[in-house]
PDB file of N, CA and C in Angstrom:
ATOM      1  N   UNK C 391       0.971  -1.545  -0.122  1.00 90.00           N
ATOM      2  CA  UNK C 391      -0.198   0.189  -0.537  1.00 90.00           C
ATOM      3  C   UNK C 391       1.442   1.103  -0.534  1.00 90.00           C
ATOM      4  N   UNK C 392       0.309   2.439  -0.889  1.00 91.00           N
ATOM      5  CA  UNK C 392       1.221   3.416  -0.694  1.00 91.00           C
ATOM      6  C   UNK C 392       0.904   4.429   0.323  1.00 91.00           C
ATOM      7  N   UNK C 393       1.718   5.114   0.850  1.00 94.00           N
ATOM      8  CA  UNK C 393       1.628   5.811   2.462  1.00 94.00           C
ATOM      9  C   UNK C 393       2.254   7.425   2.306  1.00 94.00           C
ATOM     10  N   UNK C 394       1.573   8.060   0.951  1.00 96.00           N
ATOM     11  CA  UNK C 394       2.244   9.764   0.529  1.00 96.00           C
ATOM     12  C   UNK C 394       2.436  10.243   1.701  1.00 96.00           C
ATOM     13  N   UNK C 395       3.483  10.706   1.469  1.00 96.00           N
ATOM     14  CA  UNK C 395       3.844  12.019   2.794  1.00 96.00           C
ATOM     15  C   UNK C 395       4.506  13.262   2.329  1.00 96.00           C
ATOM     16  N   UNK C 396       5.208  14.238   3.044  1.00 96.00           N
ATOM     17  CA  UNK C 396       6.037  15.404   2.140  1.00 96.00           C
ATOM     18  C   UNK C 396       7.243  15.516   2.455  1.00 96.00           C
ATOM     19  N   UNK C 397       8.100  15.648   1.190  1.00 97.00           N
ATOM     20  CA  UNK C 397       9.591  15.923   1.435  1.00 97.00           C
ATOM     21  C   UNK C 397       9.886  16.420   1.246  1.00 97.00           C
ATOM     22  N   UNK C 398      10.572  17.203   1.703  1.00 96.00           N
ATOM     23  CA  UNK C 398      11.393  18.711   1.289  1.00 96.00           C
ATOM     24  C   UNK C 398      12.784  17.927   0.947  1.00 96.00           C
ATOM     25  N   UNK C 399      12.894  18.806  -0.384  1.00 96.00           N
ATOM     26  CA  UNK C 399      13.913  17.985  -1.815  1.00 96.00           C
ATOM     27  C   UNK C 399      14.276  19.399  -1.899  1.00 96.00           C
ATOM     28  N   UNK C 400      15.895  19.309  -2.295  1.00 95.00           N
ATOM     29  CA  UNK C 400      16.397  20.319  -3.166  1.00 95.00           C
ATOM     30  C   UNK C 400      16.264  19.814  -5.143  1.00 95.00           C
ATOM     31  N   UNK C 401      15.906  20.396  -5.554  1.00 92.00           N
ATOM     32  CA  UNK C 401      16.413  20.162  -6.733  1.00 92.00           C
ATOM     33  C   UNK C 401      16.818  20.897  -7.142  1.00 92.00           C
ATOM     34  N   UNK C 402      18.258  20.279  -7.951  1.00 93.00           N
ATOM     35  CA  UNK C 402      19.212  20.985  -8.367  1.00 93.00           C
ATOM     36  C   UNK C 402      18.941  21.947  -9.716  1.00 93.00           C
ATOM     37  N   UNK C 403      19.859  22.309 -10.260  1.00 94.00           N
ATOM     38  CA  UNK C 403      20.244  23.247 -11.348  1.00 94.00           C
ATOM     39  C   UNK C 403      20.668  22.023 -12.418  1.00 94.00           C
ATOM     40  N   UNK C 404      21.232  21.168 -12.258  1.00 92.00           N
ATOM     41  CA  UNK C 404      20.926  20.482 -13.442  1.00 92.00           C
ATOM     42  C   UNK C 404      20.270  18.697 -13.605  1.00 92.00           C
ATOM     43  N   UNK C 405      18.854  19.044 -12.339  1.00 87.00           N
ATOM     44  CA  UNK C 405      17.813  17.968 -12.713  1.00 87.00           C
ATOM     45  C   UNK C 405      17.695  17.355 -11.669  1.00 87.00           C
ATOM     46  N   UNK C 406      18.715  16.941 -10.923  1.00 89.00           N
ATOM     47  CA  UNK C 406      18.711  15.582  -9.334  1.00 89.00           C
ATOM     48  C   UNK C 406      18.161  16.305  -9.057  1.00 89.00           C
ATOM     49  N   UNK C 407      17.041  15.327  -8.322  1.00 92.00           N
ATOM     50  CA  UNK C 407      16.448  15.611  -6.578  1.00 92.00           C
ATOM     51  C   UNK C 407      17.041  14.675  -5.316  1.00 92.00           C
ATOM     52  N   UNK C 408      17.467  15.960  -4.755  1.00 94.00           N
ATOM     53  CA  UNK C 408      18.096  15.477  -3.615  1.00 94.00           C
ATOM     54  C   UNK C 408      17.356  15.481  -2.276  1.00 94.00           C
ATOM     55  N   UNK C 409      16.506  13.792  -1.710  1.00 97.00           N
ATOM     56  CA  UNK C 409      15.237  14.460  -0.474  1.00 97.00           C
ATOM     57  C   UNK C 409      16.364  14.039   0.641  1.00 97.00           C
ATOM     58  N   UNK C 410      15.376  15.990   1.667  1.00 97.00           N
ATOM     59  CA  UNK C 410      16.012  16.397   2.887  1.00 97.00           C
ATOM     60  C   UNK C 410      15.528  15.226   3.320  1.00 97.00           C
ATOM     61  N   UNK C 411      14.230  16.483   4.467  1.00 97.00           N
ATOM     62  CA  UNK C 411      13.317  15.092   5.039  1.00 97.00           C
ATOM     63  C   UNK C 411      11.931  14.671   5.034  1.00 97.00           C
ATOM     64  N   UNK C 412      12.066  13.854   5.438  1.00 97.00           N
ATOM     65  CA  UNK C 412      10.439  13.209   5.166  1.00 97.00           C
ATOM     66  C   UNK C 412       9.666  13.252   6.238  1.00 97.00           C
ATOM     67  N   UNK C 413       8.461  13.991   6.636  1.00 96.00           N
ATOM     68  CA  UNK C 413       8.028  14.782   7.204  1.00 96.00           C
ATOM     69  C   UNK C 413       5.927  13.029   7.494  1.00 96.00           C
ATOM     70  N   UNK C 414       6.225  11.963   8.240  1.00 90.00           N
ATOM     71  CA  UNK C 414       5.806  11.662   8.078  1.00 90.00           C
ATOM     72  C   UNK C 414       3.870  11.397   8.835  1.00 90.00           C
ATOM     73  N   UNK C 415       4.398  12.367   9.765  1.00 89.00           N
ATOM     74  CA  UNK C 415       2.854  12.717  10.356  1.00 89.00           C
ATOM     75  C   UNK C 415       3.518  14.309  10.634  1.00 89.00           C
ATOM     76  N   UNK C 416       2.514  14.950  11.549  1.00 85.00           N
ATOM     77  CA  UNK C 416       2.678  16.317  12.098  1.00 85.00           C
ATOM     78  C   UNK C 416       4.103  16.682  13.540  1.00 85.00           C
ATOM     79  N   UNK C 417       3.982  15.610  13.915  1.00 90.00           N
ATOM     80  CA  UNK C 417       5.031  15.489  15.277  1.00 90.00           C
ATOM     81  C   UNK C 417       6.191  14.564  15.094  1.00 90.00           C
ATOM     82  N   UNK C 418       6.115  13.360  12.817  1.00 94.00           N
ATOM     83  CA  UNK C 418       6.936  12.815  12.779  1.00 94.00           C
ATOM     84  C   UNK C 418       7.908  13.307  11.982  1.00 94.00           C
ATOM     85  N   UNK C 419       9.443  13.943  11.432  1.00 96.00           N
ATOM     86  CA  UNK C 419       9.624  14.150  10.809  1.00 96.00           C
ATOM     87  C   UNK C 419      10.731  13.403  11.243  1.00 96.00           C
ATOM     88  N   UNK C 420      11.604  13.266   9.719  1.00 96.00           N
ATOM     89  CA  UNK C 420      12.977  12.672   9.655  1.00 96.00           C
ATOM     90  C   UNK C 420      13.585  13.026   8.735  1.00 96.00           C
ATOM     91  N   UNK C 421      15.194  13.080   9.143  1.00 97.00           N
ATOM     92  CA  UNK C 421      16.313  13.638   8.004  1.00 97.00           C
ATOM     93  C   UNK C 421      16.282  12.814   7.495  1.00 97.00           C
ATOM     94  N   UNK C 422      17.474  12.724   6.469  1.00 97.00           N
ATOM     95  CA  UNK C 422      17.448  11.342   5.152  1.00 97.00           C
ATOM     96  C   UNK C 422      19.184  12.092   5.519  1.00 97.00           C
ATOM     97  N   UNK C 423      19.556  11.231   5.977  1.00 96.00           N
ATOM     98  CA  UNK C 423      21.125  10.758   6.125  1.00 96.00           C
ATOM     99  C   UNK C 423      21.690  10.804   4.508  1.00 96.00           C
ATOM    100  N   UNK C 424      21.184   9.613   4.058  1.00 96.00           N
ATOM    101  CA  UNK C 424      21.769   9.724   2.978  1.00 96.00           C
ATOM    102  C   UNK C 424      21.548   9.501   2.112  1.00 96.00           C
ATOM    103  N   UNK C 425      21.441   9.532   1.233  1.00 96.00           N
ATOM    104  CA  UNK C 425      20.856   8.813  -0.392  1.00 96.00           C
ATOM    105  C   UNK C 425      22.008   8.236  -1.260  1.00 96.00           C
ATOM    106  N   UNK C 426      21.427   6.589  -1.297  1.00 97.00           N
ATOM    107  CA  UNK C 426      22.882   5.523  -1.951  1.00 97.00           C
ATOM    108  C   UNK C 426      22.462   4.956  -3.324  1.00 97.00           C
ATOM    109  N   UNK C 427      22.002   5.077  -3.653  1.00 97.00           N
ATOM    110  CA  UNK C 427      21.105   4.738  -4.977  1.00 97.00           C
ATOM    111  C   UNK C 427      19.560   5.667  -5.677  1.00 97.00           C
ATOM    112  N   UNK C 428      19.137   5.497  -7.120  1.00 95.00           N
ATOM    113  CA  UNK C 428      18.563   6.283  -7.219  1.00 95.00           C
ATOM    114  C   UNK C 428      18.519   5.198  -8.468  1.00 95.00           C
ATOM    115  N   UNK C 429      16.955   4.666  -8.686  1.00 94.00           N
ATOM    116  CA  UNK C 429      16.586   4.338  -9.514  1.00 94.00           C
ATOM    117  C   UNK C 429      15.031   4.538 -10.173  1.00 94.00           C
ATOM    118  N   UNK C 430      15.177   4.577 -11.865  1.00 89.00           N
ATOM    119  CA  UNK C 430      14.161   5.538 -13.004  1.00 89.00           C
ATOM    120  C   UNK C 430      13.834   3.989 -13.316  1.00 89.00           C
ATOM    121  N   UNK C 431      12.436   3.825 -13.631  1.00 85.00           N
ATOM    122  CA  UNK C 431      10.965   3.732 -14.020  1.00 85.00           C
ATOM    123  C   UNK C 431      10.125   4.558 -14.578  1.00 85.00           C
ATOM    124  N   UNK C 432      10.268   3.778 -15.983  1.00 77.00           N
ATOM    125  CA  UNK C 432       8.414   4.349 -17.017  1.00 77.00           C
ATOM    126  C   UNK C 432       7.332   3.225 -16.286  1.00 77.00           C
ATOM    127  N   UNK C 433       6.493   4.103 -15.693  1.00 70.00           N
ATOM    128  CA  UNK C 433       5.157   3.839 -15.350  1.00 70.00           C
ATOM    129  C   UNK C 433       4.681   2.946 -16.509  1.00 70.00           C
ATOM    130  N   UNK C 434       3.089   2.025 -16.209  1.00 66.00           N
ATOM    131  CA  UNK C 434       2.431   1.211 -17.283  1.00 66.00           C
ATOM    132  C   UNK C 434       2.063   2.465 -18.216  1.00 66.00           C
ATOM    133  N   UNK C 435       1.544   3.861 -17.907  1.00 68.00           N
ATOM    134  CA  UNK C 435       1.202   4.979 -18.931  1.00 68.00           C
ATOM    135  C   UNK C 435       2.401   5.162 -20.012  1.00 68.00           C
ATOM    136  N   UNK C 436       3.343   4.715 -19.777  1.00 67.00           N
ATOM    137  CA  UNK C 436       4.717   5.448 -20.612  1.00 67.00           C
ATOM    138  C   UNK C 436       5.079   6.234 -21.035  1.00 67.00           C
ATOM    139  N   UNK C 437       3.564   7.740 -19.459  1.00 70.00           N
ATOM    140  CA  UNK C 437       4.364   8.816 -19.551  1.00 70.00           C
ATOM    141  C   UNK C 437       4.842   9.458 -18.914  1.00 70.00           C
ATOM    142  N   UNK C 438       4.990   9.332 -17.260  1.00 71.00           N
ATOM    143  CA  UNK C 438       4.970   9.937 -16.248  1.00 71.00           C
ATOM    144  C   UNK C 438       5.988   8.681 -16.141  1.00 71.00           C
ATOM    145  N   UNK C 439       7.323   8.978 -14.721  1.00 83.00           N
ATOM    146  CA  UNK C 439       8.197   7.753 -14.617  1.00 83.00           C
ATOM    147  C   UNK C 439       8.673   7.668 -13.201  1.00 83.00           C
ATOM    148  N   UNK C 440       9.221   7.003 -12.474  1.00 89.00           N
ATOM    149  CA  UNK C 440       8.650   7.069 -10.967  1.00 89.00           C
ATOM    150  C   UNK C 440      10.290   6.418 -10.868  1.00 89.00           C
ATOM    151  N   UNK C 441      10.718   7.663  -9.324  1.00 94.00           N
ATOM    152  CA  UNK C 441      11.974   7.692  -8.837  1.00 94.00           C
ATOM    153  C   UNK C 441      12.143   6.373  -8.320  1.00 94.00           C
ATOM    154  N   UNK C 442      13.099   5.773  -7.621  1.00 95.00           N
ATOM    155  CA  UNK C 442      12.785   5.664  -6.810  1.00 95.00           C
ATOM    156  C   UNK C 442      14.893   5.723  -5.728  1.00 95.00           C
ATOM    157  N   UNK C 443      14.357   6.139  -5.065  1.00 97.00           N
ATOM    158  CA  UNK C 443      15.324   6.928  -3.281  1.00 97.00           C
ATOM    159  C   UNK C 443      15.920   5.800  -3.135  1.00 97.00           C
ATOM    160  N   UNK C 444      16.880   5.198  -2.798  1.00 97.00           N
ATOM    161  CA  UNK C 444      17.311   3.860  -1.445  1.00 97.00           C
ATOM    162  C   UNK C 444      17.931   5.195  -0.732  1.00 97.00           C
ATOM    163  N   UNK C 445      17.408   5.058   0.435  1.00 97.00           N
ATOM    164  CA  UNK C 445      17.723   6.427   1.664  1.00 97.00           C
ATOM    165  C   UNK C 445      18.011   5.402   3.093  1.00 97.00           C
ATOM    166  N   UNK C 446      18.481   6.628   3.513  1.00 97.00           N
ATOM    167  CA  UNK C 446      19.135   5.515   4.788  1.00 97.00           C
ATOM    168  C   UNK C 446      18.415   6.885   6.213  1.00 97.00           C
ATOM    169  N   UNK C 447      17.498   6.299   6.643  1.00 95.00           N
ATOM    170  CA  UNK C 447      16.903   7.008   7.737  1.00 95.00           C
ATOM    171  C   UNK C 447      17.335   6.130   8.756  1.00 95.00           C
ATOM    172  N   UNK C 448      17.365   7.627   9.744  1.00 94.00           N
ATOM    173  CA  UNK C 448      17.823   7.136  11.252  1.00 94.00           C
ATOM    174  C   UNK C 448      18.531   5.591  11.502  1.00 94.00           C
ATOM    175  N   UNK C 449      19.557   5.295  10.671  1.00 96.00           N
ATOM    176  CA  UNK C 449      20.593   4.318  10.713  1.00 96.00           C
ATOM    177  C   UNK C 449      19.611   3.613   9.989  1.00 96.00           C
ATOM    178  N   UNK C 450      18.770   3.392   8.666  1.00 95.00           N
ATOM    179  CA  UNK C 450      18.486   1.740   8.821  1.00 95.00           C
ATOM    180  C   UNK C 450      17.958   2.242   7.266  1.00 95.00           C
ATOM    181  N   UNK C 451      17.764   1.707   6.238  1.00 95.00           N
ATOM    182  CA  UNK C 451      17.322   1.659   4.862  1.00 95.00           C
ATOM    183  C   UNK C 451      16.435   1.161   5.143  1.00 95.00           C
ATOM    184  N   UNK C 452      15.967   2.700   4.056  1.00 94.00           N
ATOM    185  CA  UNK C 452      14.271   3.046   3.254  1.00 94.00           C
ATOM    186  C   UNK C 452      14.203   2.912   1.408  1.00 94.00           C
ATOM    187  N   UNK C 453      13.107   3.168   1.476  1.00 96.00           N
ATOM    188  CA  UNK C 453      13.339   3.167   0.243  1.00 96.00           C
ATOM    189  C   UNK C 453      12.022   4.328  -0.462  1.00 96.00           C
ATOM    190  N   UNK C 454      11.798   5.597  -0.369  1.00 97.00           N
ATOM    191  CA  UNK C 454      10.982   6.445  -1.481  1.00 97.00           C
ATOM    192  C   UNK C 454      10.549   6.365  -2.186  1.00 97.00           C
ATOM    193  N   UNK C 455       9.890   6.644  -3.018  1.00 96.00           N
ATOM    194  CA  UNK C 455       9.283   6.894  -4.243  1.00 96.00           C
ATOM    195  C   UNK C 455       8.858   8.754  -4.479  1.00 96.00           C
ATOM    196  N   UNK C 456       8.690   8.654  -5.415  1.00 94.00           N
ATOM    197  CA  UNK C 456       7.975  10.273  -6.649  1.00 94.00           C
ATOM    198  C   UNK C 456       7.821   9.842  -7.440  1.00 94.00           C
ATOM    199  N   UNK C 457       7.359  10.263  -7.894  1.00 88.00           N
ATOM    200  CA  UNK C 457       6.208   9.899  -9.002  1.00 88.00           C
ATOM    201  C   UNK C 457       6.086  11.082 -10.310  1.00 88.00           C
ATOM    202  N   UNK C 458       6.618  11.872 -10.352  1.00 80.00           N
ATOM    203  CA  UNK C 458       6.653  13.511 -10.675  1.00 80.00           C
ATOM    204  C   UNK C 458       5.218  14.235 -10.332  1.00 80.00           C
ATOM    205  N   UNK C 459       4.598  13.791  -9.064  1.00 87.00           N
ATOM    206  CA  UNK C 459       3.063  14.788  -8.878  1.00 87.00           C
ATOM    207  C   UNK C 459       3.942  14.275  -6.740  1.00 87.00           C
ATOM    208  N   UNK C 460       3.684  12.647  -7.302  1.00 94.00           N
ATOM    209  CA  UNK C 460       3.480  12.507  -5.153  1.00 94.00           C
ATOM    210  C   UNK C 460       5.340  12.270  -4.456  1.00 94.00           C
ATOM    211  N   UNK C 461       5.438  12.414  -3.044  1.00 96.00           N
ATOM    212  CA  UNK C 461       6.136  11.434  -2.452  1.00 96.00           C
ATOM    213  C   UNK C 461       5.146   9.628  -1.785  1.00 96.00           C
ATOM    214  N   UNK C 462       5.557   8.864  -2.253  1.00 96.00           N
ATOM    215  CA  UNK C 462       6.041   7.975  -1.158  1.00 96.00           C
ATOM    216  C   UNK C 462       5.881   6.773  -0.560  1.00 96.00           C
ATOM    217  N   UNK C 463       5.639   6.304   0.113  1.00 94.00           N
ATOM    218  CA  UNK C 463       6.396   5.238   0.870  1.00 94.00           C
ATOM    219  C   UNK C 463       5.824   4.068   0.553  1.00 94.00           C
ATOM    220  N   UNK C 464       5.993   2.367   0.354  1.00 87.00           N
ATOM    221  CA  UNK C 464       5.264   1.572   0.385  1.00 87.00           C
ATOM    222  C   UNK C 464       4.977   0.879   2.236  1.00 87.00           C
ATOM    223  N   UNK C 465       3.972   0.605   2.232  1.00 85.00           N
ATOM    224  CA  UNK C 465       3.665  -0.108   3.969  1.00 85.00           C
ATOM    225  C   UNK C 465       2.515  -1.191   3.330  1.00 85.00           C
ATOM    226  N   UNK C 466       3.349  -1.969   4.616  1.00 78.00           N
ATOM    227  CA  UNK C 466       3.117  -3.038   5.355  1.00 78.00           C
ATOM    228  C   UNK C 466       1.523  -3.283   5.749  1.00 78.00           C
ATOM    229  N   UNK C 467       0.498  -4.287   5.296  1.00 71.00           N
ATOM    230  CA  UNK C 467      -1.331  -3.622   5.907  1.00 71.00           C
ATOM    231  C   UNK C 467      -0.933  -4.685   7.120  1.00 71.00           C
ATOM    232  N   UNK C 468      -1.740  -4.107   7.856  1.00 66.00           N
ATOM    233  CA  UNK C 468      -1.607  -5.074   9.307  1.00 66.00           C
ATOM    234  C   UNK C 468      -3.108  -6.128   8.936  1.00 66.00           C
ATOM    235  N   UNK C 469      -2.584  -7.159   9.567  1.00 60.00           N
ATOM    236  CA  UNK C 469      -3.626  -7.920   9.270  1.00 60.00           C
ATOM    237  C   UNK C 469      -3.588  -9.604   8.495  1.00 60.00           C
TER     238      UNK C 469
END
C-alpha cells in the first residue's frame, strides 16, 4: 500500500532531486542522512516516470518514491 508523505527536497540546477527530510505526520519529521541509490522506471502509461530513492533514515535503509507528482513510501498492511 502506498502512504503519501511530504518531503523537503532540493531540485538542483542540473535536474537532480535530493530528498532531505520526510514528514510522516505532524509530529514525526525524519532527516534523510544519505541517498545510496536512485533508480528510474517508466510507469505503465509510458508518460510518467517513477523514481525510487534508497535512503538512510535513522540508520536504516528505507525506500522513498517520487512519481513526478507525489512522494510516497510502501507500507505493509496489518492483518
